[in-house]
Amino acid sequence: MIPLIITEFFFIFFIIIIIMIIIVIILIIIITTIIIIIITTNIITTITNIIFVIIVIIINSGYEYVSCYEKTGQNACA
């Protein structure tokens, strides 16, 4: 009877350890996916910011060209 109780205890302990390992693995997967999502969104926002800045620079240079031409009547910006 005593060995049966010991083996049951070890069996329950083993099941608890397996459940804890599974929970830890799930938590690690969730944390890594959250970190990957944060990194990719940061990369995407920086790329869109760079594209936006380039577009604004192109638009501003075009406006400067037009304003220079309107002020002097000739291409003074070139």
XYZ file of C-alpha atoms in Angstrom:
78
model
C 0.000 0.000 0.000
C 2.798 2.444 0.818
C 4.598 2.018 -2.550
C 1.284 2.676 -4.349
C 0.871 5.996 -2.505
C 4.467 6.950 -3.359
C 4.009 6.110 -7.030
C 0.748 8.041 -7.163
C 2.476 11.024 -5.579
C 5.285 10.843 -8.123
C 2.772 10.460 -10.953
C 0.851 13.557 -9.809
C 4.148 15.419 -9.360
C 5.219 14.402 -12.893
C 1.900 15.598 -14.350
C 2.265 18.931 -12.514
C 5.812 19.338 -13.861
C 4.636 18.605 -17.416
C 1.800 21.136 -17.076
C 4.230 23.761 -15.750
C 6.621 23.129 -18.657
C 3.761 23.475 -21.151
C 2.628 26.739 -19.496
C 6.192 28.109 -19.599
C 6.554 27.174 -23.284
C 3.226 28.860 -24.105
C 4.278 31.989 -22.197
C 7.634 32.085 -24.010
C 5.868 31.765 -27.378
C 3.413 34.551 -26.485
C 6.176 36.867 -25.248
C 8.349 36.280 -28.318
C 5.424 36.901 -30.679
C 4.610 40.145 -28.851
C 8.265 41.239 -29.115
C 8.357 40.327 -32.823
C 5.118 42.252 -33.433
C 6.508 45.317 -31.606
C 9.780 45.167 -33.589
C 8.026 44.773 -36.942
C 5.590 47.610 -36.222
C 8.536 49.831 -35.258
C 10.308 48.929 -38.509
C 7.135 49.558 -40.530
C 6.534 52.939 -38.860
C 10.129 54.034 -39.414
C 9.945 53.011 -43.084
C 6.670 54.909 -43.548
C 8.152 57.934 -41.759
C 11.180 57.855 -44.062
C 8.928 57.579 -47.138
C 6.761 60.420 -45.825
C 9.831 62.624 -45.243
C 11.126 61.873 -48.755
C 7.727 62.756 -50.260
C 7.598 65.984 -48.242
C 11.131 66.898 -49.363
C 10.212 66.235 -53.004
C 7.025 68.315 -52.693
C 8.866 71.151 -50.934
C 11.624 71.202 -53.549
C 8.957 71.384 -56.265
C 7.272 74.279 -54.479
C 10.634 76.045 -54.099
C 11.237 75.640 -57.827
C 7.812 77.104 -58.667
C 8.175 79.975 -56.214
C 11.672 80.829 -57.528
C 10.352 80.827 -61.073
C 7.370 83.010 -60.103
C 9.498 85.539 -58.216
C 12.228 86.120 -60.790
C 10.597 85.062 -64.010
C 13.513 82.745 -64.705
C 14.968 79.615 -63.067
C 17.039 81.161 -60.254
C 17.053 77.989 -58.110
C 19.128 75.909 -60.539
